[in-house]
Amino acid sequence: MKKKRLLICGLISALCFSTFASCNKKLNNPPTMTHILSTLSSRYSKPFILLEDNTKDDGTGTLTFEDTNGVQFTVYISKDTIGEFMPDYRYRTSERYIPAYYNAHPELFEPFKVNGHDFKNEDSSHNMYYHSFDEIDETVRFTCKTAYNMERICNSVSDSDISHSSAYINFVPADCSGISEHKQYSYISIPATEESHCMSEEEIQNLISEIQLDYVETLRELNDTEKLSELTYEQIMLAPLPEIHNVTLNDKVVFSTMKDYYPASNYLEGDDTGYCYTFQIKRASDPDSIFTHQSFFEEMGWEYSNDGNDISFTKGDTSLVYHIKRSITTDYNGNLKYEFEAVPELNGETCYYIENCRTSNNTWNGKDFDFQFTLNEKAFREIFGVEFEFDQVNGTGKIVKYGN
């Protein structure tokens, strides 16, 4: 009986080991040398020889090959693990012949230099330079057309378990000295395979827009006010400043910082972009609360009042009222908590394009309740009659009109 028990335990142990082993399996095999050479020969219609084998016992590592003209390149074999507990693993293989081929043949890029275009092969990179915003459109179209007319060196890469790397042409601003060498530029892939297609007009236009945006952002990054001042309003507004500082009224600073505004989904019709300013009222439910910008509104002819329940701005028949609602909730520990919500109403109707405020306080009277509200350009314009003018080069602004 004891022997039977030992036999059964042994079978169970073997079964468990077999089960666990099946959960740590090899999903494919590393490629053989014959398979790699066959794939390369078929892909590029030429023979290759192995120069150096740096693979490990598990098949991962690198292989260095050379074509008949001496162009050397690397094949990479890696192993991906799938899962965490006793993971499976899969081999992946990639080759870099196309970049190596183009780096070894700079003469193939001579067509990119015609008609005054500034093309350079630099440190294994192929860079097309443009010298101004206005050059981007023509430069991109010329580069895409010229690249598409290059001779294809690759037959096909589809239906293969060995992936390939492409070669690229970067679009680089020539007049942006001092930019980080690690910056990633917009680019196109050189259509080296027979399967490559010509870019559509939509794709080209999207690329042009991407590079134009990148150029303005680069000038912003470098704080190149001279180049920025040469752009048109439409061009510079591709990348508007996230903040405007020192907004003045009659040469006196009234708003230290206005920030980019993200409108609500139910915004009123009209321009819903631009900048906003957040006002703060200390002890909002106290009639003697402090409102630091009260004089600003009064100068525009608006009366400010706070009766302890509502905060109001009125001028003639127009009224903007922030009605402060209070509710009681409990926190995770069961303690009472009082929530305050300021809901803006314009002439008695809820005003969705002005940001309201929610906060919490542990006292019902709210004497320590600070309240803040946000007005964007649309609210300033339609309620208070305020028009701004922003300097997108220097990042400053001024009020050029106020009053209805």
PDB file of C-alpha atoms in Angstrom, residues 18 38 47 126 163 167 172 316 331-332 334 357-358 372:
ATOM      1  CA  SER A  18       4.649  18.711 -16.897  1.00  0.00           C
ATOM      2  CA  SER A  38      17.667  33.112 -47.933  1.00  0.00           C
ATOM      3  CA  PRO A  47      24.028  37.414 -52.055  1.00  0.00           C
ATOM      4  CA  HIS A 126      19.601  62.428 -44.145  1.00  0.00           C
ATOM      5  CA  SER A 163      11.442  42.612 -40.023  1.00  0.00           C
ATOM      6  CA  ALA A 167      15.814  54.964 -43.793  1.00  0.00           C
ATOM      7  CA  VAL A 172      15.181  70.387 -40.041  1.00  0.00           C
ATOM      8  CA  GLY A 316     -28.098  98.634 -15.565  1.00  0.00           C
ATOM      9  CA  ASP A 331     -16.174  61.843   4.500  1.00  0.00           C
ATOM     10  CA  TYR A 332     -14.763  58.308   4.590  1.00  0.00           C
ATOM     11  CA  GLY A 334     -18.276  59.425   8.697  1.00  0.00           C
ATOM     12  CA  CYS A 357     -16.416  76.474  -8.279  1.00  0.00           C
ATOM     13  CA  ARG A 358     -16.779  73.623  -5.788  1.00  0.00           C
ATOM     14  CA  GLN A 372     -12.692  81.623  -6.946  1.00  0.00           C
TER      15      GLN A 372
END
